[in-house]
Amino acid sequence: MSIDATSRAPLRHLLLEGERNTWPRLSPDGRSVVFVHTTDAGPELWLHGANGARRHLISHHGETIGDLRWTPDASALLYRHAPRGRERWALSHLRAPDLTPSPLVEDGSVIEYWLSRTAPGVVVHSSRTAAGVGLFRTNLDGGTERLGDQAGFHRLLVDGDLRWRGGVRLAEDGSVRVLLGPDADSAREVLAIGVEGAADLSVQGFSHDGRRLYLLTSDGAATRRLLSVDVGTGEVSTVFAHPGLDVESYPIAGEGVWFDPVGGEPDVCAVLGQRLGYHALTPGPEPVLAGLTADPDVPGVIIDRSADDRTWLVVDVHDDAPIEYRLLATGTGVSTPLFANRPELLGRPLARLEDFGFTARDGMPVPGYAMRPRHGEPPFPTVVLVHGGPAGRDWWRFHAEAQFLAELGYLSLHVNYRGSRGFGKAFRTAGDGEWGGKMQQDLYDAVEEGVRRGLVAPDRVAFHGSSYGGYAALLAACTRPDLVRCAIAISAPCDLVALTAEPPPYWQALAVRLRHQVLQPHQGPPLDAEELRSRSPAHVLGPDCAPLLVAHGVRDPRVAAAGVDEFVSRARGFDVPVRHLRFADEGHHVRANANRRVLFAEIEEFLEVHLADH
């Protein structure tokens, strides 16, 4: 689409496009930024140079690109890529000075990779092998050495000198063991994490001297905290903990922990309640954090830091404008603008995101947000946008789908129902065993609260979600047609009985944890098969089900397309109005612009038919 055509395009058409510029990474010298630029054909890697000039590096049309990292001397850029929807990652790199592309691992087996602080021409990666997880060392100039197979580990631990230091092992009961040692045979357990704490475990890596391992978990605490494990003694100490919120940031910024690039120790942690908050762990970053943004309503989110820490890559998050990236000189506080993720939306009038918290019927405080249309008066026809996970969450941010709905005249509710992450372990584990139970009831309570406040038209409510959110939308349509006039479900699991009895291969490694989350309430006995059927759209579907729009990617490794197809066939057998979209080149998410145009055109027409006031 040309710039002139973009300027004339209706706003709702621009909102359904995917992000154009995403996942930037700062070069170690702080002068250049590489980023993913997405066209209609697919993603490409581009470089924003020191002089502001931009150039195309390589295209991966029809694929997904992620996990971009520079070698410490900027002699190469590494990244993972996979066919769209497949989630089987290859590893490639671009070599300086001309950033010539070259593949490193092409078989789609790469799990993760590590770069050396002292040997920039070497990469170590873990891959799926017949024996389990294999560890490999590759010279960027050519040649790969197999370091061995580490059977029984879910994840391997490698330090900044590319030495195997241990691994994370899943136990039969869903708990996790962290082991450290010189080799797999002599590794000793230094940390045992229960199943509830294992759900939010994230290994952050080793200190520069290799003496400490840092990780995040809520095990043994009320919130997800940053821990330090002394490699020599096994002693565990708390580096940072917030009394009510988990350590967390926006997804584009990692897990909410930043390390001093010079000394290698953690120096900043973030928590994300209704808004983002930073906590300096050392005096060094305090003045930079204080001047990170001039507007308290526009969070400045740390993305990356140069090797000398003199330059930070920051993104400014808006609710009514696209997010904008900039370089921040830490010594002077001067910012250099880079680009927006959705440049075609700059200057366009957009709706605002407001806080929408309430108390559920059992007394549980439930946080969330709402976006009302820019025009019209309440009560509004309403779409409940149900996030996935279910241990995901909604953030204060630019929300393209909500903006799209607002432009069509619909209010949207964004409910961080119990089970959502970020608000402490008790709130997250309150969702255990509550698929279709109290988590679902929180969504219904949100609608009732919106009606009470005069925002929501009670007879014009739709549910819309992907993954778990799609499941919740289907269940609402099947069991509460009195409340939900229609539902939109994308990549939705339909049958909890099948999901827990025979999880798809994608979930096999985490099958115990998945079963615990679905079957085991925080208090009380596990759910039996009868209860699971009563909470499964596939088993409660009947002729009274509200009209449905169901979309799915045929390549989805997480939710088998066959189960969704069967659900749609049975719904049509009951004469339930169903629109069914199958995308042959998508997986668990609908990413391609061409497919998004089809999907959102269908959503617009579907809501016009079933939700608009005629």
mmCIF file with all atom_site columns, C-alpha atoms in Angstrom, residues 62-156:
data_model
loop_
_atom_site.group_PDB
_atom_site.id
_atom_site.type_symbol
_atom_site.label_atom_id
_atom_site.label_alt_id
_atom_site.label_comp_id
_atom_site.label_asym_id
_atom_site.label_entity_id
_atom_site.label_seq_id
_atom_site.pdbx_PDB_ins_code
_atom_site.Cartn_x
_atom_site.Cartn_y
_atom_site.Cartn_z
_atom_site.occupancy
_atom_site.B_iso_or_equiv
_atom_site.pdbx_formal_charge
_atom_site.auth_seq_id
_atom_site.auth_comp_id
_atom_site.auth_asym_id
_atom_site.auth_atom_id
_atom_site.pdbx_PDB_model_num
ATOM 1  C CA . GLY A 1 62  ? 6.122  -16.804 4.812  1.00 0.00 ? 62  GLY A CA 1
ATOM 2  C CA . GLU A 1 63  ? 8.057  -17.258 8.050  1.00 0.00 ? 63  GLU A CA 1
ATOM 3  C CA . THR A 1 64  ? 8.279  -15.872 11.566 1.00 0.00 ? 64  THR A CA 1
ATOM 4  C CA . ILE A 1 65  ? 11.458 -14.163 12.832 1.00 0.00 ? 65  ILE A CA 1
ATOM 5  C CA . GLY A 1 66  ? 12.491 -13.835 16.479 1.00 0.00 ? 66  GLY A CA 1
ATOM 6  C CA . ASP A 1 67  ? 15.200 -13.964 19.139 1.00 0.00 ? 67  ASP A CA 1
ATOM 7  C CA . LEU A 1 68  ? 17.532 -11.409 17.509 1.00 0.00 ? 68  LEU A CA 1
ATOM 8  C CA . ARG A 1 69  ? 20.965 -11.025 19.172 1.00 0.00 ? 69  ARG A CA 1
ATOM 9  C CA . TRP A 1 70  ? 24.239 -9.324  18.267 1.00 0.00 ? 70  TRP A CA 1
ATOM 10 C CA . THR A 1 71  ? 27.587 -10.908 19.064 1.00 0.00 ? 71  THR A CA 1
ATOM 11 C CA . PRO A 1 72  ? 29.448 -8.760  21.625 1.00 0.00 ? 72  PRO A CA 1
ATOM 12 C CA . ASP A 1 73  ? 31.741 -7.268  18.968 1.00 0.00 ? 73  ASP A CA 1
ATOM 13 C CA . ALA A 1 74  ? 28.852 -6.726  16.504 1.00 0.00 ? 74  ALA A CA 1
ATOM 14 C CA . SER A 1 75  ? 30.593 -8.966  13.985 1.00 0.00 ? 75  SER A CA 1
ATOM 15 C CA . ALA A 1 76  ? 27.391 -10.962 13.480 1.00 0.00 ? 76  ALA A CA 1
ATOM 16 C CA . LEU A 1 77  ? 23.671 -10.847 14.102 1.00 0.00 ? 77  LEU A CA 1
ATOM 17 C CA . LEU A 1 78  ? 21.955 -14.132 14.970 1.00 0.00 ? 78  LEU A CA 1
ATOM 18 C CA . TYR A 1 79  ? 18.252 -14.898 14.874 1.00 0.00 ? 79  TYR A CA 1
ATOM 19 C CA . ARG A 1 80  ? 15.790 -17.777 14.789 1.00 0.00 ? 80  ARG A CA 1
ATOM 20 C CA . HIS A 1 81  ? 13.129 -18.260 12.125 1.00 0.00 ? 81  HIS A CA 1
ATOM 21 C CA . ALA A 1 82  ? 10.427 -20.800 11.319 1.00 0.00 ? 82  ALA A CA 1
ATOM 22 C CA . PRO A 1 83  ? 7.696  -21.327 8.722  1.00 0.00 ? 83  PRO A CA 1
ATOM 23 C CA . ARG A 1 84  ? 4.690  -19.346 9.874  1.00 0.00 ? 84  ARG A CA 1
ATOM 24 C CA . GLY A 1 85  ? 2.706  -21.385 12.375 1.00 0.00 ? 85  GLY A CA 1
ATOM 25 C CA . ARG A 1 86  ? 5.159  -24.298 12.571 1.00 0.00 ? 86  ARG A CA 1
ATOM 26 C CA . GLU A 1 87  ? 7.098  -23.247 15.727 1.00 0.00 ? 87  GLU A CA 1
ATOM 27 C CA . ARG A 1 88  ? 10.126 -25.315 14.673 1.00 0.00 ? 88  ARG A CA 1
ATOM 28 C CA . TRP A 1 89  ? 13.065 -22.961 14.717 1.00 0.00 ? 89  TRP A CA 1
ATOM 29 C CA . ALA A 1 90  ? 16.091 -22.746 12.433 1.00 0.00 ? 90  ALA A CA 1
ATOM 30 C CA . LEU A 1 91  ? 19.098 -20.580 13.333 1.00 0.00 ? 91  LEU A CA 1
ATOM 31 C CA . SER A 1 92  ? 20.784 -18.160 10.924 1.00 0.00 ? 92  SER A CA 1
ATOM 32 C CA . HIS A 1 93  ? 23.225 -15.262 11.124 1.00 0.00 ? 93  HIS A CA 1
ATOM 33 C CA . LEU A 1 94  ? 24.315 -12.175 9.228  1.00 0.00 ? 94  LEU A CA 1
ATOM 34 C CA . ARG A 1 95  ? 28.063 -11.482 9.121  1.00 0.00 ? 95  ARG A CA 1
ATOM 35 C CA . ALA A 1 96  ? 29.692 -8.052  9.244  1.00 0.00 ? 96  ALA A CA 1
ATOM 36 C CA . PRO A 1 97  ? 30.800 -5.855  7.600  1.00 0.00 ? 97  PRO A CA 1
ATOM 37 C CA . ASP A 1 98  ? 28.132 -6.236  4.903  1.00 0.00 ? 98  ASP A CA 1
ATOM 38 C CA . LEU A 1 99  ? 25.850 -8.435  7.052  1.00 0.00 ? 99  LEU A CA 1
ATOM 39 C CA . THR A 1 100 ? 25.838 -11.299 4.573  1.00 0.00 ? 100 THR A CA 1
ATOM 40 C CA . PRO A 1 101 ? 23.195 -13.920 5.476  1.00 0.00 ? 101 PRO A CA 1
ATOM 41 C CA . SER A 1 102 ? 24.125 -17.518 6.181  1.00 0.00 ? 102 SER A CA 1
ATOM 42 C CA . PRO A 1 103 ? 22.229 -20.420 7.834  1.00 0.00 ? 103 PRO A CA 1
ATOM 43 C CA . LEU A 1 104 ? 23.670 -22.189 10.871 1.00 0.00 ? 104 LEU A CA 1
ATOM 44 C CA . VAL A 1 105 ? 21.034 -24.800 11.774 1.00 0.00 ? 105 VAL A CA 1
ATOM 45 C CA . GLU A 1 106 ? 18.415 -25.495 9.124  1.00 0.00 ? 106 GLU A CA 1
ATOM 46 C CA . ASP A 1 107 ? 16.515 -28.528 10.414 1.00 0.00 ? 107 ASP A CA 1
ATOM 47 C CA . GLY A 1 108 ? 14.119 -26.586 12.654 1.00 0.00 ? 108 GLY A CA 1
ATOM 48 C CA . SER A 1 109 ? 15.297 -28.290 15.832 1.00 0.00 ? 109 SER A CA 1
ATOM 49 C CA . VAL A 1 110 ? 16.759 -25.321 17.730 1.00 0.00 ? 110 VAL A CA 1
ATOM 50 C CA . ILE A 1 111 ? 15.369 -24.781 21.228 1.00 0.00 ? 111 ILE A CA 1
ATOM 51 C CA . GLU A 1 112 ? 17.620 -21.915 22.351 1.00 0.00 ? 112 GLU A CA 1
ATOM 52 C CA . TYR A 1 113 ? 21.099 -20.554 21.800 1.00 0.00 ? 113 TYR A CA 1
ATOM 53 C CA . TRP A 1 114 ? 23.864 -18.736 23.672 1.00 0.00 ? 114 TRP A CA 1
ATOM 54 C CA . LEU A 1 115 ? 26.602 -16.314 22.636 1.00 0.00 ? 115 LEU A CA 1
ATOM 55 C CA . SER A 1 116 ? 30.010 -15.967 24.259 1.00 0.00 ? 116 SER A CA 1
ATOM 56 C CA . ARG A 1 117 ? 31.162 -12.767 25.939 1.00 0.00 ? 117 ARG A CA 1
ATOM 57 C CA . THR A 1 118 ? 34.791 -13.515 25.046 1.00 0.00 ? 118 THR A CA 1
ATOM 58 C CA . ALA A 1 119 ? 34.650 -15.567 21.817 1.00 0.00 ? 119 ALA A CA 1
ATOM 59 C CA . PRO A 1 120 ? 32.274 -13.682 19.495 1.00 0.00 ? 120 PRO A CA 1
ATOM 60 C CA . GLY A 1 121 ? 32.773 -16.099 16.599 1.00 0.00 ? 121 GLY A CA 1
ATOM 61 C CA . VAL A 1 122 ? 31.164 -19.032 18.451 1.00 0.00 ? 122 VAL A CA 1
ATOM 62 C CA . VAL A 1 123 ? 27.591 -20.002 19.295 1.00 0.00 ? 123 VAL A CA 1
ATOM 63 C CA . VAL A 1 124 ? 26.269 -22.881 21.405 1.00 0.00 ? 124 VAL A CA 1
ATOM 64 C CA . HIS A 1 125 ? 22.728 -24.101 20.855 1.00 0.00 ? 125 HIS A CA 1
ATOM 65 C CA . SER A 1 126 ? 20.421 -26.784 22.193 1.00 0.00 ? 126 SER A CA 1
ATOM 66 C CA . SER A 1 127 ? 18.383 -28.867 19.766 1.00 0.00 ? 127 SER A CA 1
ATOM 67 C CA . ARG A 1 128 ? 15.885 -31.673 19.853 1.00 0.00 ? 128 ARG A CA 1
ATOM 68 C CA . THR A 1 129 ? 17.547 -35.022 19.187 1.00 0.00 ? 129 THR A CA 1
ATOM 69 C CA . ALA A 1 130 ? 16.530 -38.666 19.302 1.00 0.00 ? 130 ALA A CA 1
ATOM 70 C CA . ALA A 1 131 ? 18.195 -38.872 22.735 1.00 0.00 ? 131 ALA A CA 1
ATOM 71 C CA . GLY A 1 132 ? 16.368 -35.833 24.123 1.00 0.00 ? 132 GLY A CA 1
ATOM 72 C CA . VAL A 1 133 ? 18.159 -32.488 24.155 1.00 0.00 ? 133 VAL A CA 1
ATOM 73 C CA . GLY A 1 134 ? 21.513 -32.179 22.432 1.00 0.00 ? 134 GLY A CA 1
ATOM 74 C CA . LEU A 1 135 ? 24.082 -29.435 22.951 1.00 0.00 ? 135 LEU A CA 1
ATOM 75 C CA . PHE A 1 136 ? 26.138 -28.203 19.986 1.00 0.00 ? 136 PHE A CA 1
ATOM 76 C CA . ARG A 1 137 ? 28.984 -25.731 19.502 1.00 0.00 ? 137 ARG A CA 1
ATOM 77 C CA . THR A 1 138 ? 29.276 -23.984 16.121 1.00 0.00 ? 138 THR A CA 1
ATOM 78 C CA . ASN A 1 139 ? 31.976 -21.722 14.757 1.00 0.00 ? 139 ASN A CA 1
ATOM 79 C CA . LEU A 1 140 ? 30.415 -18.950 12.705 1.00 0.00 ? 140 LEU A CA 1
ATOM 80 C CA . ASP A 1 141 ? 33.133 -19.455 10.108 1.00 0.00 ? 141 ASP A CA 1
ATOM 81 C CA . GLY A 1 142 ? 32.098 -23.102 9.746  1.00 0.00 ? 142 GLY A CA 1
ATOM 82 C CA . GLY A 1 143 ? 32.143 -26.369 11.657 1.00 0.00 ? 143 GLY A CA 1
ATOM 83 C CA . THR A 1 144 ? 29.894 -27.815 14.362 1.00 0.00 ? 144 THR A CA 1
ATOM 84 C CA . GLU A 1 145 ? 30.876 -29.953 17.347 1.00 0.00 ? 145 GLU A CA 1
ATOM 85 C CA . ARG A 1 146 ? 28.385 -32.059 19.268 1.00 0.00 ? 146 ARG A CA 1
ATOM 86 C CA . LEU A 1 147 ? 28.972 -31.526 22.967 1.00 0.00 ? 147 LEU A CA 1
ATOM 87 C CA . GLY A 1 148 ? 26.684 -34.329 24.064 1.00 0.00 ? 148 GLY A CA 1
ATOM 88 C CA . ASP A 1 149 ? 23.103 -35.300 24.785 1.00 0.00 ? 149 ASP A CA 1
ATOM 89 C CA . GLN A 1 150 ? 21.504 -34.265 28.050 1.00 0.00 ? 150 GLN A CA 1
ATOM 90 C CA . ALA A 1 151 ? 18.623 -36.697 28.454 1.00 0.00 ? 151 ALA A CA 1
ATOM 91 C CA . GLY A 1 152 ? 16.013 -35.863 31.065 1.00 0.00 ? 152 GLY A CA 1
ATOM 92 C CA . PHE A 1 153 ? 16.477 -32.079 31.017 1.00 0.00 ? 153 PHE A CA 1
ATOM 93 C CA . HIS A 1 154 ? 13.714 -29.721 29.952 1.00 0.00 ? 154 HIS A CA 1
ATOM 94 C CA . ARG A 1 155 ? 16.179 -26.871 29.606 1.00 0.00 ? 155 ARG A CA 1
ATOM 95 C CA . LEU A 1 156 ? 19.967 -26.598 29.666 1.00 0.00 ? 156 LEU A CA 1
#
